[in-house]
Amino acid sequence: MDTTVDLDMFSSLVERPDESARRAAEERWQEADRPRGGLGRLEELGSWLSSVQGASPVRPVTAPKVLLFAGDHGVASLGVSRLPATGGTAARVRAVLDGSAPIARLASRYGAEVRVVDVAVDVDPADFPDEVVAHRVRRGSGRIDVEDALTPEETARAFRAGMAVADEEADAGTDLVLLGDLGVGSTTVAGVLIGALCGTDAAAVCGRGSGIDDRVWMVKCATIRDSLRRARPVLGDQLALLGATGGADFAAITGFLLQAAVRRLPVVLDGVVSAACALVAQRIAFRAPEWWRAGQANGEPAQAKAYDRLTLTPVQDQGITMGEGVGALLALPLFQAAGDTLAEEAPEPAAPRAPREPLPQPKLPSAADLLRRL
């Protein structure tokens, strides 16, 4: 099986959001009979929406999607989380699917769809609906302190699965992705990736995750330390890094973020897991972070380091550490308000103006197109 993925192509295919649309949005604010800066952060969010949409006036956000990548991790067996290592991730997936999880209830309240993508949950795939396991790579991921999370073949499959999901969402008309994760032990893995890419030691990126006590924190810190030793030799190869000390969900999220940027699909990041994948993706395509916004700060030290490196400022500071995309979803009303307000607050022109010509929309390559070039 071909295990190669041409990461270099993303550097050329990922373009910056439309600067002319952003300037036009800012001009609309300045021309409006309103106090300059009176709407604070909403003005910046509205301008960003204009730039990623390539449109001014901005289009309201009408088709948001909560997208949750799910996977188990071998390091959970070391007791690095308060959640059960066996069955914990599967139980969280079921709660989302049956509507009892917080993200499911909140998404219903805010008018967002929820989609779960199981790439490595350690259960029989027959336990979940076909659409959930359509991109399944394997059951669980390896214990990264002593072994690779994935084989090279599995890493490539997971990365491409994430690209395929980005294409599916772009083709379905999703206009804003609220990105989350489901996985016991995932904050430990995120700490390893962020620690490796930021050049810090284990203690600087080891957070409390699921609410662990001091004893478990020391176990988690030692696990990150040992995993960092395995990560450093492969820092120059992002796919090798994801395979050695990441996991199928991390590889899939990274592939998703990059292909979403290619398809001009804006993304709101959630917790430390999506932040870690964003940091890996930035190493592949330096313009990609311009297509993302940070939904919230959750107090995890690794997340703060990743956002600092990505130069992303969280929209909110809610301290939500549970994952599931809850922090990203809670930022949705702000993006909706920014879009609605910017669209509605345009002043009446003093004299008739020629209508704006629609901005040209180039044909954007799908994951299938990209793979045919390999």
Coordinates of C-alpha atoms in Angstrom, one line a residue:
M1 CA 0.0 0.0 0.0
D2 CA 1.2 3.5 -0.9
T3 CA 2.0 5.3 2.4
T4 CA 3.1 8.6 0.9
V5 CA 1.2 11.9 1.3
D6 CA 2.6 14.9 -0.5
L7 CA 2.5 17.5 2.3
D8 CA 4.4 20.0 0.2
M9 CA 1.3 20.6 -2.0
F10 CA -0.6 22.2 0.9
S11 CA 1.9 25.0 1.1
S12 CA 1.0 26.1 -2.4
L13 CA -2.7 25.2 -2.4
V14 CA -3.6 26.9 0.9
E15 CA -4.1 30.6 0.1
R16 CA -4.8 33.5 2.4
P17 CA -8.4 34.5 2.9
D18 CA -9.7 37.3 0.7
E19 CA -8.0 40.5 1.8
S20 CA -10.2 42.7 -0.4
A21 CA -13.3 41.3 1.2
R22 CA -11.9 42.0 4.6
R23 CA -11.1 45.6 3.7
A24 CA -14.6 46.0 2.3
A25 CA -16.1 44.7 5.5
E26 CA -14.0 47.2 7.6
E27 CA -15.1 50.0 5.3
R28 CA -18.7 49.2 5.9
W29 CA -18.1 49.5 9.6
Q30 CA -16.4 52.8 9.2
E31 CA -19.2 54.2 6.9
A32 CA -21.9 53.1 9.3
D33 CA -23.4 55.7 11.6
R34 CA -22.1 53.9 14.7
P35 CA -19.3 54.5 17.2
R36 CA -16.0 53.2 15.8
G37 CA -15.1 50.0 17.7
G38 CA -18.5 50.1 19.4
L39 CA -19.2 46.4 18.8
G40 CA -15.7 45.4 20.0
R41 CA -14.7 41.9 19.0
L42 CA -17.7 41.4 16.8
E43 CA -16.2 43.8 14.2
E44 CA -13.0 41.7 14.0
L45 CA -15.0 38.5 13.7
G46 CA -17.3 39.9 11.0
S47 CA -14.3 41.1 9.0
W48 CA -12.7 37.6 9.3
L49 CA -16.0 36.0 8.1
S50 CA -16.0 38.3 5.1
S51 CA -12.4 37.3 4.3
V52 CA -13.0 33.5 4.6
Q53 CA -16.2 33.8 2.6
G54 CA -14.7 36.0 0.0
A55 CA -17.8 38.2 0.2
S56 CA -18.9 41.6 1.3
P57 CA -21.4 42.2 2.7
V58 CA -20.8 39.1 4.8
R59 CA -23.2 36.2 4.6
P60 CA -24.8 35.2 7.9
V61 CA -23.7 31.8 9.3
T62 CA -26.6 29.5 8.6
A63 CA -25.2 26.0 8.3
P64 CA -22.8 25.4 11.2
K65 CA -21.6 21.9 12.0
V66 CA -20.1 20.4 15.1
L67 CA -17.6 17.9 13.9
L68 CA -16.2 15.4 16.5
F69 CA -13.3 13.0 15.7
A70 CA -13.2 10.1 18.0
G71 CA -10.4 7.7 18.9
D72 CA -8.9 5.7 21.8
H73 CA -5.3 6.0 22.9
G74 CA -3.0 3.3 24.4
V75 CA -1.6 5.7 27.1
A76 CA -5.0 5.7 28.7
S77 CA -4.1 2.3 30.1
L78 CA -1.6 4.1 32.4
G79 CA -4.3 5.8 34.3
V80 CA -3.6 9.4 33.0
S81 CA -7.3 10.3 33.0
R82 CA -10.2 10.1 35.5
L83 CA -12.3 8.5 32.7
P84 CA -12.2 4.8 32.2
A85 CA -9.6 3.6 29.8
T86 CA -11.8 0.7 28.6
G87 CA -15.1 1.8 27.1
G88 CA -14.8 5.4 28.2
T89 CA -14.6 6.9 24.6
A90 CA -17.3 4.6 23.3
A91 CA -19.6 5.7 26.1
R92 CA -19.0 9.3 25.2
V93 CA -19.7 8.6 21.5
R94 CA -23.0 6.9 22.4
A95 CA -24.0 9.8 24.6
V96 CA -23.5 12.2 21.6
L97 CA -25.4 9.9 19.3
D98 CA -28.4 9.4 21.6
G99 CA -28.6 13.2 22.4
S100 CA -27.8 13.0 26.1
A101 CA -24.2 14.5 25.9
P102 CA -23.8 18.3 26.7
I103 CA -22.7 19.0 23.1
A104 CA -25.8 17.3 21.7
R105 CA -28.1 19.4 23.8
L106 CA -26.3 22.6 23.2
A107 CA -26.1 22.1 19.5
S108 CA -29.8 21.6 19.4
R109 CA -30.3 24.9 21.3
Y110 CA -27.9 26.8 18.9
G111 CA -29.2 25.2 15.7
A112 CA -26.0 23.3 14.8
E113 CA -25.8 19.8 13.4
V114 CA -23.5 17.3 15.1
R115 CA -21.4 14.7 13.2
V116 CA -19.2 12.1 14.9
V117 CA -16.3 10.5 12.9
D118 CA -14.9 7.4 14.5
V119 CA -11.4 6.8 13.3
A120 CA -10.0 4.7 16.2
V121 CA -12.5 3.9 18.9
D122 CA -11.7 0.6 20.6
V123 CA -15.0 -1.1 20.0
D124 CA -16.5 -3.3 17.4
P125 CA -17.5 -1.0 14.5
A126 CA -20.9 -2.7 14.4
D127 CA -21.7 -0.9 17.7
F128 CA -22.0 2.4 15.8
P129 CA -24.0 3.5 12.8
D130 CA -22.4 3.0 9.4
E131 CA -22.0 6.7 8.8
V132 CA -20.0 7.1 12.0
V133 CA -17.5 4.3 11.2
A134 CA -17.2 5.0 7.5
H135 CA -13.7 6.4 8.0
R136 CA -12.5 3.9 10.7
V137 CA -8.8 3.2 10.5
R138 CA -8.2 0.9 13.4
R139 CA -9.3 0.1 17.0
G140 CA -7.4 2.4 19.3
S141 CA -3.9 3.7 18.9
G142 CA -0.6 2.4 20.3
R143 CA 0.9 3.4 23.7
I144 CA 3.1 6.2 22.5
D145 CA 5.5 6.2 25.5
V146 CA 6.9 2.8 24.3
E147 CA 5.6 2.2 20.8
D148 CA 4.3 4.0 17.7
A149 CA 0.6 5.1 17.7
L150 CA 0.2 4.0 14.1
T151 CA 2.0 2.3 11.3
P152 CA 2.9 4.5 8.3
E153 CA 0.1 3.0 6.3
E154 CA -2.4 3.8 9.1
T155 CA -1.1 7.3 9.5
A156 CA -1.6 8.0 5.8
R157 CA -5.1 6.5 5.8
A158 CA -6.1 8.6 8.8
F159 CA -4.7 11.7 7.3
R160 CA -6.6 11.1 4.1
A161 CA -9.7 10.3 6.0
G162 CA -9.6 13.8 7.5
M163 CA -9.1 15.3 4.0
A164 CA -12.1 13.3 2.8
V165 CA -14.3 14.6 5.7
A166 CA -13.3 18.2 4.8
D167 CA -14.4 17.6 1.2
E168 CA -17.7 16.1 2.4
E169 CA -18.5 19.1 4.6
A170 CA -17.5 21.7 2.0
D171 CA -19.6 19.9 -0.6
A172 CA -22.6 19.7 1.8
G173 CA -22.6 23.4 2.2
T174 CA -21.3 23.6 5.8
D175 CA -20.3 27.3 6.3
L176 CA -18.6 27.0 9.7
V177 CA -17.1 24.0 11.4
L178 CA -17.0 23.8 15.2
L179 CA -14.2 21.2 15.7
G180 CA -14.0 18.9 18.7
D181 CA -12.8 15.5 19.8
L182 CA -13.8 12.5 21.8
G183 CA -11.1 10.3 23.3
V184 CA -9.8 9.2 26.7
G185 CA -6.1 10.0 27.1
S186 CA -6.1 12.5 24.3
T187 CA -4.9 15.5 26.3
T188 CA -1.7 13.5 27.1
V189 CA -1.1 12.9 23.4
A190 CA -1.8 16.6 22.7
G191 CA 0.7 17.6 25.4
V192 CA 3.4 15.5 23.7
L193 CA 2.8 17.0 20.2
I194 CA 2.7 20.6 21.5
G195 CA 5.7 20.0 23.8
A196 CA 7.7 18.6 20.9
L197 CA 6.8 21.4 18.5
C198 CA 7.3 24.2 21.0
G199 CA 10.5 22.7 22.4
T200 CA 9.3 22.6 26.0
D201 CA 9.6 20.0 28.7
A202 CA 6.8 17.7 30.0
A203 CA 5.9 19.8 33.1
A204 CA 5.2 22.9 30.9
V205 CA 2.5 21.2 28.8
C206 CA 1.0 18.7 31.3
G207 CA -2.4 19.9 32.4
R208 CA -5.2 18.6 34.5
G209 CA -7.3 17.3 31.6
S210 CA -10.2 15.4 33.0
G211 CA -9.7 16.9 36.5
I212 CA -6.9 14.6 37.7
D213 CA -5.2 14.9 41.1
D214 CA -1.6 15.5 41.9
R215 CA -0.7 11.8 41.9
V216 CA -2.2 11.2 38.4
W217 CA -0.7 14.4 37.2
M218 CA 2.8 13.0 38.0
V219 CA 2.0 9.8 36.1
K220 CA 0.7 11.9 33.1
C221 CA 3.8 14.1 33.3
A222 CA 6.1 11.1 33.2
T223 CA 4.2 9.6 30.3
I224 CA 4.6 12.9 28.3
R225 CA 8.3 13.0 29.2
D226 CA 8.9 9.5 27.9
S227 CA 6.8 10.1 24.8
L228 CA 8.7 13.4 24.0
R229 CA 11.9 11.3 23.8
R230 CA 10.3 9.3 21.0
A231 CA 8.9 12.4 19.3
R232 CA 12.1 14.5 19.0
P233 CA 13.9 12.3 16.4
V234 CA 11.0 12.7 13.9
L235 CA 10.2 16.4 14.4
G236 CA 11.2 17.1 10.8
D237 CA 8.5 14.8 9.4
Q238 CA 5.0 15.7 10.4
L239 CA 3.4 12.4 9.3
A240 CA 6.1 10.5 11.1
L241 CA 5.5 12.6 14.2
L242 CA 1.7 11.9 14.0
G243 CA 2.4 8.2 13.6
A244 CA 5.0 7.9 16.3
T245 CA 3.4 10.0 19.1
G246 CA -0.1 11.0 17.8
G247 CA -3.0 8.8 16.9
A248 CA -5.5 8.1 14.2
D249 CA -7.8 10.9 15.4
F250 CA -4.9 13.4 15.5
A251 CA -3.8 12.5 12.0
A252 CA -7.3 12.8 10.7
I253 CA -7.9 16.2 12.4
T254 CA -4.6 17.5 10.9
G255 CA -5.6 16.3 7.4
F256 CA -9.1 17.8 7.9
L257 CA -7.7 21.2 8.9
L258 CA -5.4 21.4 5.9
Q259 CA -8.0 20.3 3.4
A260 CA -10.6 22.6 5.0
A261 CA -8.2 25.5 4.3
V262 CA -7.7 24.3 0.7
R263 CA -11.5 24.3 0.3
R264 CA -11.9 27.6 2.1
L265 CA -14.0 26.2 4.9
P266 CA -13.6 28.2 8.1
V267 CA -13.0 26.3 11.4
V268 CA -13.4 27.2 15.1
L269 CA -11.0 25.2 17.2
D270 CA -12.1 23.8 20.6
G271 CA -9.6 22.4 23.1
V272 CA -6.0 21.3 23.4
V273 CA -6.5 18.4 21.0
S274 CA -7.5 20.6 18.0
A275 CA -4.8 23.1 19.1
A276 CA -2.2 20.4 18.8
C277 CA -3.3 19.3 15.4
A278 CA -3.5 22.9 14.3
L279 CA 0.1 23.3 15.4
V280 CA 1.2 20.3 13.3
A281 CA -0.8 21.6 10.3
Q282 CA 0.9 25.0 10.6
R283 CA 4.2 23.3 10.1
I284 CA 2.9 21.9 6.8
A285 CA 1.2 25.1 5.5
F286 CA 2.0 28.3 7.2
R287 CA -1.0 30.2 5.9
A288 CA -3.5 27.6 7.1
P289 CA -4.1 29.2 10.6
E290 CA -5.7 32.2 8.9
W291 CA -8.7 30.0 8.2
W292 CA -9.2 29.1 11.8
R293 CA -10.3 30.9 15.0
A294 CA -9.8 29.7 18.6
G295 CA -13.2 29.2 20.2
Q296 CA -12.1 29.4 23.8
A297 CA -9.2 29.3 26.3
N298 CA -9.6 26.4 28.7
G299 CA -6.7 26.9 31.1
E300 CA -4.6 24.0 29.7
P301 CA -1.0 25.1 29.6
A302 CA -0.4 23.2 26.3
Q303 CA -3.3 25.0 24.6
A304 CA -2.0 28.4 25.6
K305 CA 1.5 27.5 24.2
A306 CA -0.1 26.3 20.9
Y307 CA -2.2 29.4 20.5
D308 CA 0.7 31.6 21.2
R309 CA 2.7 29.9 18.5
L310 CA -0.3 30.0 16.1
T311 CA -0.9 33.7 17.0
L312 CA -4.6 32.9 17.7
T313 CA -6.5 34.8 20.4
P314 CA -9.4 32.8 21.9
V315 CA -12.8 34.3 21.4
Q316 CA -13.9 33.4 25.0
D317 CA -12.3 32.2 28.2
Q318 CA -14.8 29.6 29.6
G319 CA -12.3 27.1 31.1
I320 CA -14.1 24.2 29.5
T321 CA -11.8 21.2 29.4
M322 CA -14.2 18.3 28.5
G323 CA -13.6 18.5 24.8
E324 CA -16.6 17.4 22.7
G325 CA -16.5 20.8 20.9
V326 CA -18.4 22.5 23.7
G327 CA -16.0 25.4 23.9
A328 CA -16.1 26.0 20.1
L329 CA -19.9 25.7 20.1
L330 CA -20.3 28.3 22.8
A331 CA -18.5 30.7 20.6
L332 CA -21.0 30.1 17.7
P333 CA -23.5 32.9 18.8
L334 CA -20.7 35.4 18.6
F335 CA -19.9 34.4 15.0
Q336 CA -23.6 34.5 14.1
A337 CA -24.0 37.9 15.7
A338 CA -21.0 39.2 13.9
G339 CA -22.3 38.0 10.6
D340 CA -25.9 39.2 11.2
T341 CA -24.8 42.6 12.4
L342 CA -22.3 43.3 9.6
A343 CA -24.9 42.2 7.0
E344 CA -27.6 44.5 8.5
E345 CA -25.7 47.6 9.5
A346 CA -24.6 48.8 6.1
P347 CA -25.6 52.5 5.6
E348 CA -27.8 53.7 2.8
P349 CA -25.5 55.1 0.1
A350 CA -25.7 58.8 -0.6
A351 CA -26.0 58.2 -4.3
P352 CA -26.7 55.0 -6.3
R353 CA -23.7 52.8 -6.7
A354 CA -23.0 50.1 -9.2
P355 CA -23.5 46.7 -7.6
R356 CA -20.4 44.9 -6.5
E357 CA -19.2 42.3 -8.9
P358 CA -19.2 38.9 -7.2
L359 CA -15.7 37.8 -6.4
P360 CA -14.4 35.0 -8.7
Q361 CA -14.5 31.6 -7.1
P362 CA -11.8 29.3 -8.4
K363 CA -12.3 25.6 -8.7
L364 CA -10.8 24.2 -5.5
P365 CA -9.2 20.7 -5.6
S366 CA -10.8 17.9 -3.6
A367 CA -8.9 15.3 -1.8
A368 CA -9.4 12.9 -4.6
D369 CA -8.0 15.4 -7.1
L370 CA -4.9 15.9 -4.9
L371 CA -4.4 12.1 -4.5
R372 CA -4.4 11.6 -8.3
R373 CA -1.5 14.0 -8.5
L374 CA 0.7 11.8 -6.2

